């Protein structure tokens, strides 16, 4: 996930300070891992160094001084380029699930691989139910629904894979060990 | 007292066994998904629980009373009052408008025309399809038809909704809208739902999932091959 591009996007509407950026991030991307302050400031420092963002004065509202940051022309161009670029659709199969089953077949027997697949399926099903409850709650906001939809679609795809792999694991094991 | 229960339910179609001894307890207000591969007996179980089909053996009880031994007339009355049924293809009456379809169960139960129409319109409005109240099913989208069918299932304020693959014929978004409305209304009114589906994504709308396999409850909940370690038999 490209935190720097998200921060550039959040600055597109006007200058903001670090705390506001963190809040806006967590609000616009619900269910994402909340951004740590340290990460906000480290990212801003890198963006400043690269000329994509510039400091835009200090504000003080009762509390301590806060530095505001603004998007530069270069920053805007970088943001537009990112938004206009299609993401490569899964160029590698990089999944811990997949790797774990492959390794289990190397170091353990087929039953252990099956046991893992079954336990993983149970955990996925549970999470699917939690996210579905979240999005069907009467108070759910549309951005929460959209975020939950994303996770649900991926969990659903994983579940289909877990299902077919359970059916294939015996053949797969035979081939690995032959 | 159990709310709704199947005990040792057996049912065959000729020589084809569909249920081979199913025991299932459903509590009041619970949303239960019945899942499993095609042909495992999900629809047959739903029909037995709803009093549409009679088991060959075993019992179905509703609030402690055996309903499988009731006459067709008595079971049919139960289905008009306490139970609501929602199937894959809404099964609306093609000649009637949406509002007339939704009003139908109330008219059958003896409600006056005007009151039935008012109630029907209120449900169509709640489900966001008031604009097609005077359209016939042929003039509506699949999602609109299914929301009408859901209105019709809810209009008698049943205690249990039986839904058999209710979104099977809908695109993803229309299906989600129907399910979200079903689940929200059920929770709001403490209505029990038995939801039959073969899709994990749909089953996730329920509080609990019961898996069937070859006409039996799969207690591992995993559809395991019983011949393998950890299998159900
Ligand atoms: N009307 C029928 N006549 C004959 N066989 C049927 C009929 N309905 C269902 N069956 C058979 O009973 C079994 C269970 O069917 P069903 O309850 O419809 O399963 P599911 O809903 O899980 O797909 C299947 O083998 C099916 O072919
Ligand atoms: Mg069926």
Short mmCIF file of C-alpha atoms and ligand atoms in Angstrom, two decimals:
data_model
loop_
_atom_site.label_atom_id
_atom_site.label_comp_id
_atom_site.label_asym_id
_atom_site.label_seq_id
_atom_site.Cartn_x
_atom_site.Cartn_y
_atom_site.Cartn_z
CA UNK A 1 0.00 0.00 0.00
CA UNK A 2 1.33 3.36 -0.99
CA UNK A 3 0.94 5.60 2.03
CA UNK A 4 2.80 8.45 0.36
CA UNK A 5 0.35 8.56 -2.56
CA UNK A 6 -2.61 8.49 -0.19
CA UNK A 7 -1.13 11.43 1.75
CA UNK A 8 -0.56 13.33 -1.50
CA UNK A 9 -4.23 12.72 -2.31
CA UNK A 10 -5.38 13.95 1.09
CA UNK A 11 -3.39 17.17 0.54
CA UNK A 12 -5.01 17.81 -2.86
CA UNK A 13 -7.90 19.74 -1.27
CA UNK A 14 -5.54 22.14 0.58
CA UNK A 15 -2.81 22.28 3.23
CA UNK A 16 -3.16 20.17 6.34
CA UNK A 17 -1.03 19.30 9.32
CA UNK A 18 0.09 15.83 10.30
CA UNK A 19 -2.64 15.15 12.82
CA UNK A 20 -5.38 16.10 10.36
CA UNK A 21 -3.80 13.84 7.76
CA UNK A 22 -3.85 10.87 10.08
CA UNK A 23 -7.51 11.49 10.94
CA UNK A 24 -8.50 11.92 7.30
CA UNK A 25 -6.63 8.74 6.35
CA UNK A 26 -8.36 6.63 8.99
CA UNK A 27 -11.74 8.09 8.08
CA UNK A 28 -11.45 7.73 4.31
CA UNK A 29 -9.97 4.23 4.47
CA UNK A 30 -12.06 2.49 7.12
CA UNK A 31 -10.89 -0.97 8.18
CA UNK A 32 -7.36 -0.13 6.98
CA UNK A 33 -4.61 -0.45 9.56
CA UNK A 34 -4.72 2.95 11.32
CA UNK A 35 -1.77 5.11 10.37
CA UNK A 36 0.77 5.69 13.15
CA UNK A 37 1.81 9.31 13.77
CA UNK A 38 5.43 8.34 13.34
CA UNK A 39 4.65 6.97 9.91
CA UNK A 40 2.81 10.17 8.92
CA UNK A 41 5.74 12.37 9.89
CA UNK A 42 8.35 10.08 8.37
CA UNK A 43 6.40 9.96 5.11
CA UNK A 44 5.90 13.75 5.10
CA UNK A 45 9.64 14.25 5.68
CA UNK A 46 10.42 12.03 2.69
CA UNK A 47 7.86 13.81 0.50
CA UNK A 48 9.36 17.20 1.52
CA UNK A 49 12.84 15.99 0.69
CA UNK A 50 11.65 14.85 -2.75
CA UNK A 51 9.91 18.17 -3.39
CA UNK A 52 6.42 16.66 -3.64
CA UNK A 53 5.20 18.47 -0.54
CA UNK A 54 6.28 21.76 1.07
CA UNK A 55 5.73 23.19 4.52
CA UNK A 56 3.05 25.88 4.53
CA UNK A 57 3.43 27.70 7.81
CA UNK A 58 2.56 27.00 11.39
CA UNK A 59 -0.85 27.01 12.98
CA UNK A 60 -1.58 27.21 16.66
CA UNK A 61 -4.99 26.45 18.06
CA UNK A 62 -4.62 26.50 21.81
CA UNK A 63 -2.23 23.55 21.67
CA UNK A 64 1.33 23.29 20.39
CA UNK A 65 2.54 24.71 17.09
CA UNK A 66 1.62 22.58 14.15
CA UNK A 67 3.32 22.57 10.77
CA UNK A 68 1.00 22.54 7.78
CA UNK A 69 1.99 20.79 4.58
CA UNK A 70 0.90 21.58 1.02
CA UNK A 71 1.05 19.71 -2.25
CA UNK A 72 3.61 21.10 -4.76
CA UNK A 73 3.18 21.02 -8.57
CA UNK A 74 5.54 18.05 -8.69
CA UNK A 75 3.48 16.37 -6.00
CA UNK A 76 0.29 16.92 -7.99
CA UNK A 77 1.92 15.45 -11.12
CA UNK A 78 3.11 12.40 -9.14
CA UNK A 79 -0.39 11.94 -7.72
CA UNK A 80 -2.04 12.22 -11.15
CA UNK A 81 0.40 9.72 -12.60
CA UNK A 82 -0.36 7.24 -9.80
CA UNK A 83 -4.11 7.64 -10.24
CA UNK A 84 -3.78 7.17 -14.01
CA UNK A 85 -1.73 3.98 -13.77
CA UNK A 86 -3.39 0.59 -13.83
CA UNK A 87 -2.09 -1.73 -11.13
CA UNK A 88 -0.47 -4.92 -12.51
CA UNK A 89 -3.09 -7.61 -11.88
CA UNK A 90 -1.43 -10.11 -9.57
CA UNK A 91 1.94 -10.41 -11.37
CA UNK A 92 3.09 -12.97 -8.79
CA UNK A 93 1.16 -15.36 -6.64
CA UNK A 94 2.29 -13.96 -3.34
CA UNK A 95 0.06 -15.48 -0.70
CA UNK A 96 1.03 -16.78 2.69
CA UNK A 97 -1.86 -19.25 2.44
CA UNK A 98 -0.49 -20.75 -0.74
CA UNK A 99 3.11 -20.79 0.53
CA UNK A 100 2.10 -22.44 3.78
CA UNK A 101 0.33 -25.34 2.10
CA UNK A 102 3.19 -25.83 -0.34
CA UNK A 103 5.71 -25.91 2.52
CA UNK A 104 3.49 -28.17 4.65
CA UNK A 105 3.52 -30.73 1.86
CA UNK A 106 7.32 -30.64 1.82
CA UNK A 107 7.92 -30.96 5.55
CA UNK A 108 4.78 -32.70 6.85
CA UNK A 109 2.21 -35.18 5.68
CA UNK A 110 -0.99 -34.65 3.76
CA UNK A 111 -3.10 -34.73 6.91
CA UNK A 112 -1.22 -31.81 8.38
CA UNK A 113 -1.74 -29.83 5.21
CA UNK A 114 -5.45 -30.70 5.29
CA UNK A 115 -5.70 -29.75 8.95
CA UNK A 116 -4.19 -26.38 8.15
CA UNK A 117 -6.58 -25.83 5.22
CA UNK A 118 -9.56 -26.74 7.40
CA UNK A 119 -8.52 -24.47 10.27
CA UNK A 120 -7.86 -21.64 7.84
CA UNK A 121 -11.25 -22.16 6.26
CA UNK A 122 -12.90 -21.88 9.65
CA UNK A 123 -11.03 -18.65 10.43
CA UNK A 124 -11.91 -17.18 7.03
CA UNK A 125 -15.57 -18.07 7.48
CA UNK A 126 -15.63 -16.39 10.88
CA UNK A 127 -14.07 -13.20 9.52
CA UNK A 128 -16.48 -13.23 6.58
CA UNK A 129 -19.36 -13.29 9.03
CA UNK A 130 -17.88 -10.41 11.10
CA UNK A 131 -17.43 -8.21 8.04
CA UNK A 132 -20.92 -9.04 6.77
CA UNK A 133 -22.38 -8.06 10.16
CA UNK A 134 -20.42 -4.81 9.98
CA UNK A 135 -21.82 -3.86 6.60
CA UNK A 136 -25.40 -4.87 7.33
CA UNK A 137 -25.53 -2.90 10.60
CA UNK A 138 -28.18 -0.18 10.27
CA UNK A 139 -25.62 2.53 11.04
CA UNK A 140 -23.06 1.35 8.44
CA UNK A 141 -21.69 4.19 6.31
CA UNK A 142 -21.12 3.69 2.60
CA UNK A 143 -17.33 3.89 2.91
CA UNK A 144 -17.43 1.15 5.55
CA UNK A 145 -19.63 -0.95 3.27
CA UNK A 146 -17.23 -0.45 0.36
CA UNK A 147 -14.23 -1.36 2.54
CA UNK A 148 -16.00 -4.45 3.87
CA UNK A 149 -16.98 -5.44 0.32
CA UNK A 150 -13.33 -5.41 -0.67
CA UNK A 151 -12.34 -7.74 2.16
CA UNK A 152 -15.39 -9.96 1.65
CA UNK A 153 -14.64 -10.45 -2.05
CA UNK A 154 -11.06 -11.46 -1.24
CA UNK A 155 -12.03 -13.77 1.60
CA UNK A 156 -14.62 -15.36 -0.68
CA UNK A 157 -11.97 -15.96 -3.33
CA UNK A 158 -9.64 -17.45 -0.70
CA UNK A 159 -12.44 -19.70 0.52
CA UNK A 160 -13.03 -21.02 -2.99
CA UNK A 161 -9.32 -21.70 -3.29
CA UNK A 162 -9.21 -23.43 0.12
CA UNK A 163 -12.15 -25.57 -0.96
CA UNK A 164 -10.68 -26.75 -4.26
CA UNK A 165 -7.25 -27.19 -2.71
CA UNK A 166 -8.72 -29.47 -0.03
CA UNK A 167 -9.99 -31.63 -2.88
CA UNK A 168 -6.62 -31.54 -4.66
CA UNK A 169 -4.21 -31.79 -1.78
CA UNK A 170 -3.86 -35.57 -1.89
CA UNK A 171 -2.87 -35.52 -5.58
CA UNK A 172 -0.60 -32.55 -4.98
CA UNK A 173 1.14 -34.32 -2.10
CA UNK A 174 1.65 -37.46 -4.17
CA UNK A 175 3.38 -35.43 -6.85
CA UNK A 176 5.55 -33.46 -4.42
CA UNK A 177 6.75 -36.70 -2.81
CA UNK A 178 7.24 -38.74 -5.98
CA UNK B 1 -39.61 -25.42 24.74
CA UNK B 2 -37.85 -25.43 21.43
CA UNK B 3 -38.99 -22.88 18.88
CA UNK B 4 -38.62 -24.82 15.65
CA UNK B 5 -37.16 -28.28 15.47
CA UNK B 6 -36.59 -31.14 13.06
CA UNK B 7 -35.96 -34.47 14.75
CA UNK B 8 -34.67 -37.44 12.79
CA UNK B 9 -36.34 -36.21 9.63
CA UNK B 10 -36.24 -38.69 6.74
CA UNK B 11 -37.62 -37.93 3.32
CA UNK B 12 -37.24 -39.58 -0.09
CA UNK B 13 -38.60 -38.91 -3.56
CA UNK B 14 -39.47 -42.35 -4.80
CA UNK B 15 -36.23 -44.29 -4.40
CA UNK B 16 -34.07 -41.16 -4.15
CA UNK B 17 -33.26 -40.40 -0.52
CA UNK B 18 -33.12 -36.64 0.12
CA UNK B 19 -32.93 -36.50 3.93
CA UNK B 20 -31.57 -39.38 5.96
CA UNK B 21 -32.30 -38.42 9.55
CA UNK B 22 -31.80 -34.70 10.14
CA UNK B 23 -32.05 -33.14 13.57
CA UNK B 24 -31.91 -29.38 13.80
CA UNK B 25 -32.94 -26.87 16.46
CA UNK B 26 -33.69 -23.30 15.53
CA UNK B 27 -34.10 -20.71 18.30
CA UNK B 28 -36.41 -17.73 18.15
CA UNK B 29 -34.83 -14.69 16.50
CA UNK B 30 -31.94 -16.70 15.13
CA UNK B 31 -30.73 -16.46 11.53
CA UNK B 32 -29.53 -19.91 10.46
CA UNK B 33 -27.91 -20.70 7.14
CA UNK B 34 -28.33 -24.20 5.74
CA UNK B 35 -25.47 -24.87 3.35
CA UNK B 36 -24.03 -27.71 1.33
CA UNK B 37 -23.49 -28.77 -2.26
CA UNK B 38 -26.30 -29.00 -4.77
CA UNK B 39 -28.52 -32.01 -4.18
CA UNK B 40 -27.56 -32.48 -0.51
CA UNK B 41 -31.16 -31.94 0.65
CA UNK B 42 -31.26 -28.25 1.64
CA UNK B 43 -34.52 -27.42 -0.12
CA UNK B 44 -36.16 -30.60 1.10
CA UNK B 45 -35.22 -29.73 4.69
CA UNK B 46 -36.58 -26.19 4.29
CA UNK B 47 -39.82 -27.53 2.84
CA UNK B 48 -40.19 -30.01 5.70
CA UNK B 49 -39.53 -27.30 8.33
CA UNK B 50 -42.02 -24.95 6.67
CA UNK B 51 -44.72 -27.61 6.58
CA UNK B 52 -44.80 -27.70 2.78
CA UNK B 53 -43.57 -31.30 2.61
CA UNK B 54 -44.29 -34.07 5.08
CA UNK B 55 -41.37 -36.18 6.24
CA UNK B 56 -41.54 -39.95 5.71
CA UNK B 57 -40.22 -40.39 9.24
CA UNK B 58 -39.17 -38.15 12.11
CA UNK B 59 -40.90 -35.07 13.47
CA UNK B 60 -41.13 -31.35 12.92
CA UNK B 61 -42.22 -29.30 15.92
CA UNK B 62 -43.18 -25.64 16.15
CA UNK B 63 -43.38 -24.13 19.63
CA UNK B 64 -43.50 -27.64 21.04
CA UNK B 65 -46.30 -28.89 18.79
CA UNK B 66 -45.85 -31.49 16.08
CA UNK B 67 -46.84 -29.90 12.80
CA UNK B 68 -45.83 -32.70 10.44
CA UNK B 69 -48.95 -34.62 11.46
CA UNK B 70 -51.26 -31.66 10.87
CA UNK B 71 -53.69 -31.66 7.95
CA UNK B 72 -52.76 -29.86 4.77
CA UNK B 73 -55.33 -27.17 5.64
CA UNK B 74 -53.83 -26.57 9.08
CA UNK B 75 -50.27 -26.42 7.73
CA UNK B 76 -51.37 -24.12 4.99
CA UNK B 77 -52.93 -21.78 7.58
CA UNK B 78 -49.65 -21.83 9.50
CA UNK B 79 -47.81 -20.85 6.34
CA UNK B 80 -50.19 -17.95 5.79
CA UNK B 81 -49.81 -16.56 9.30
CA UNK B 82 -46.68 -17.55 11.21
CA UNK B 83 -44.39 -18.51 8.34
CA UNK B 84 -43.22 -16.57 5.30
CA UNK B 85 -41.53 -18.18 2.32
CA UNK B 86 -39.13 -16.61 -0.16
CA UNK B 87 -37.86 -18.68 -3.08
CA UNK B 88 -35.16 -18.17 -5.70
CA UNK B 89 -37.48 -16.79 -8.35
CA UNK B 90 -39.89 -14.63 -6.35
CA UNK B 91 -42.84 -16.55 -7.78
CA UNK B 92 -45.07 -13.54 -7.96
CA UNK B 93 -48.41 -13.91 -9.68
CA UNK B 94 -47.74 -12.59 -13.19
CA UNK B 95 -51.22 -11.15 -13.71
CA UNK B 96 -51.20 -9.08 -10.52
CA UNK B 97 -49.39 -5.82 -9.78
CA UNK B 98 -46.68 -5.65 -7.13
CA UNK B 99 -49.08 -4.16 -4.59
CA UNK B 100 -51.72 -6.81 -5.34
CA UNK B 101 -49.13 -9.58 -4.97
CA UNK B 102 -48.02 -8.26 -1.61
CA UNK B 103 -51.60 -7.76 -0.42
CA UNK B 104 -52.57 -11.31 -1.38
CA UNK B 105 -51.60 -13.13 1.84
CA UNK B 106 -53.54 -10.57 3.86
CA UNK B 107 -56.63 -10.94 1.67
CA UNK B 108 -56.39 -14.71 2.06
CA UNK B 109 -56.25 -14.23 5.81
CA UNK B 110 -59.43 -12.15 5.72
CA UNK B 111 -58.06 -8.60 5.89
CA UNK B 112 -60.18 -6.00 4.08
CA UNK B 113 -59.08 -4.73 0.66
CA UNK B 114 -58.21 -1.20 1.69
CA UNK B 115 -56.23 -2.21 4.78
CA UNK B 116 -54.41 -4.91 2.78
CA UNK B 117 -53.42 -2.42 0.10
CA UNK B 118 -52.22 0.11 2.67
CA UNK B 119 -50.07 -2.51 4.39
CA UNK B 120 -48.73 -3.74 1.04
CA UNK B 121 -47.73 -0.23 0.00
CA UNK B 122 -46.03 0.36 3.35
CA UNK B 123 -43.89 -2.77 2.92
CA UNK B 124 -43.02 -1.96 -0.69
CA UNK B 125 -41.95 1.47 0.52
CA UNK B 126 -39.80 0.02 3.32
CA UNK B 127 -38.05 -2.19 0.81
CA UNK B 128 -37.49 0.72 -1.55
CA UNK B 129 -39.76 -0.47 -4.37
CA UNK B 130 -42.82 1.74 -3.84
CA UNK B 131 -42.27 3.11 -7.35
CA UNK B 132 -43.22 -0.23 -8.95
CA UNK B 133 -46.32 -0.78 -6.79
CA UNK B 134 -48.61 -0.71 -9.83
CA UNK B 135 -46.28 -2.58 -12.20
CA UNK B 136 -46.66 -6.25 -13.03
CA UNK B 137 -43.73 -8.66 -12.42
CA UNK B 138 -42.90 -8.74 -16.16
CA UNK B 139 -42.20 -5.01 -16.02
CA UNK B 140 -39.81 -5.21 -13.06
CA UNK B 141 -36.10 -6.09 -12.73
CA UNK B 142 -35.13 -9.29 -10.94
CA UNK B 143 -34.07 -7.29 -7.89
CA UNK B 144 -37.36 -5.41 -7.77
CA UNK B 145 -39.31 -8.68 -8.13
CA UNK B 146 -37.37 -10.25 -5.31
CA UNK B 147 -37.94 -7.25 -3.05
CA UNK B 148 -41.65 -7.53 -3.82
CA UNK B 149 -41.52 -11.21 -2.97
CA UNK B 150 -39.77 -10.32 0.29
CA UNK B 151 -42.49 -7.73 1.01
CA UNK B 152 -45.07 -10.42 0.40
CA UNK B 153 -43.27 -12.79 2.76
CA UNK B 154 -43.10 -10.08 5.45
CA UNK B 155 -46.54 -8.50 5.12
CA UNK B 156 -48.21 -10.94 7.51
CA UNK B 157 -45.44 -10.26 10.07
CA UNK B 158 -44.49 -13.93 10.26
CA UNK B 159 -42.37 -15.35 13.08
CA UNK B 160 -40.18 -17.34 10.67
CA UNK B 161 -38.97 -16.56 7.17
CA UNK B 162 -37.86 -19.51 5.05
CA UNK B 163 -35.62 -18.32 2.23
CA UNK B 164 -34.39 -20.80 -0.38
CA UNK B 165 -31.47 -19.40 -2.44
CA UNK B 166 -33.28 -16.03 -2.36
CA UNK B 167 -30.57 -14.24 -4.31
CA UNK B 168 -29.61 -17.07 -6.64
CA UNK B 169 -31.10 -15.31 -9.66
CA UNK B 170 -29.85 -11.79 -8.87
CA UNK B 171 -26.66 -9.90 -9.67
CA UNK B 172 -24.33 -9.30 -6.73
CA UNK B 173 -25.49 -5.83 -5.77
CA UNK B 174 -29.23 -6.58 -6.08
CA UNK B 175 -28.69 -9.77 -4.09
CA UNK B 176 -26.88 -7.89 -1.35
CA UNK B 177 -29.63 -5.33 -1.07
CA UNK B 178 -32.25 -8.04 -0.64
CA UNK B 179 -30.18 -9.89 1.96
CA UNK B 180 -29.25 -6.76 3.86
CA UNK B 181 -32.91 -5.79 4.07
CA UNK B 182 -33.95 -9.28 5.10
CA UNK B 183 -31.33 -9.42 7.86
CA UNK B 184 -32.01 -5.90 9.15
CA UNK B 185 -35.78 -6.39 9.30
CA UNK B 186 -35.39 -9.81 10.91
CA UNK B 187 -33.14 -8.39 13.64
CA UNK B 188 -35.43 -5.43 14.17
CA UNK B 189 -38.51 -7.62 14.62
CA UNK B 190 -36.83 -10.65 16.20
CA UNK B 191 -37.96 -12.74 13.23
CA UNK B 192 -36.30 -16.11 12.77
CA UNK B 193 -34.76 -16.82 9.37
CA UNK B 194 -33.82 -20.14 7.80
CA UNK B 195 -31.62 -19.24 4.84
CA UNK B 196 -30.71 -21.95 2.33
CA UNK B 197 -27.64 -21.25 0.19
CA UNK B 198 -24.65 -23.01 -1.32
CA UNK B 199 -22.52 -19.85 -1.22
CA UNK B 200 -20.28 -19.06 1.78
CA UNK B 201 -20.64 -15.34 1.07
CA UNK B 202 -24.42 -15.58 1.50
CA UNK B 203 -24.21 -17.92 4.50
CA UNK B 204 -22.13 -15.21 6.21
CA UNK B 205 -25.30 -13.14 6.65
CA UNK B 206 -26.49 -15.72 9.21
CA UNK B 207 -25.59 -16.08 12.89
CA UNK B 208 -24.87 -19.76 12.45
CA UNK B 209 -24.26 -22.21 9.65
CA UNK B 210 -25.49 -25.78 9.42
CA UNK B 211 -23.94 -27.91 6.67
CA UNK B 212 -25.73 -30.75 4.99
CA UNK B 213 -24.07 -33.49 3.05
CA UNK B 214 -25.87 -36.39 1.41
CA UNK B 215 -29.04 -35.76 3.40
CA UNK B 216 -27.33 -35.62 6.79
CA UNK B 217 -26.00 -32.86 9.02
CA UNK B 218 -22.26 -32.58 8.56
CA UNK B 219 -21.16 -31.97 12.13
CA UNK B 220 -17.64 -31.04 11.19
CA UNK B 221 -19.24 -28.20 9.24
CA UNK B 222 -16.53 -28.73 6.68
CA UNK B 223 -17.92 -31.05 4.06
CA UNK B 224 -15.13 -33.51 4.80
CA UNK B 225 -14.75 -36.78 3.04
CA UNK B 226 -15.90 -39.15 5.80
CA UNK B 227 -13.34 -41.74 4.75
CA UNK B 228 -10.48 -39.44 5.78
CA UNK B 229 -9.27 -38.72 9.31
CA UNK B 230 -11.47 -36.03 10.82
CA UNK B 231 -14.40 -37.06 8.62
CA UNK B 232 -17.90 -37.09 10.01
CA UNK B 233 -18.65 -40.79 9.95
N1 LIG C 1 -39.33 -33.41 -6.86
C1 LIG C 1 -38.32 -34.28 -6.83
N2 LIG C 1 -38.40 -35.48 -7.41
C2 LIG C 1 -37.38 -36.36 -7.36
N3 LIG C 1 -36.22 -36.13 -6.75
C3 LIG C 1 -36.06 -34.95 -6.14
C4 LIG C 1 -37.09 -33.95 -6.15
N4 LIG C 1 -36.66 -32.89 -5.44
C5 LIG C 1 -35.41 -33.19 -5.04
N5 LIG C 1 -35.05 -34.41 -5.44
C6 LIG C 1 -33.77 -35.10 -5.14
O1 LIG C 1 -33.57 -35.08 -3.76
C7 LIG C 1 -32.23 -34.79 -3.42
C8 LIG C 1 -32.19 -33.51 -2.56
O2 LIG C 1 -32.68 -32.42 -3.32
P1 LIG C 1 -32.83 -30.95 -2.77
O3 LIG C 1 -33.46 -30.99 -1.43
O4 LIG C 1 -33.49 -30.15 -3.82
O5 LIG C 1 -31.29 -30.51 -2.61
P2 LIG C 1 -30.61 -29.05 -2.62
O6 LIG C 1 -31.67 -28.06 -2.35
O7 LIG C 1 -29.55 -29.14 -1.57
O8 LIG C 1 -29.99 -28.89 -3.98
C9 LIG C 1 -31.48 -34.67 -4.74
O9 LIG C 1 -30.92 -35.90 -5.02
C10 LIG C 1 -32.58 -34.34 -5.71
O10 LIG C 1 -32.26 -34.81 -7.00
MG1 LIG C 2 -32.33 -26.38 -3.52
#
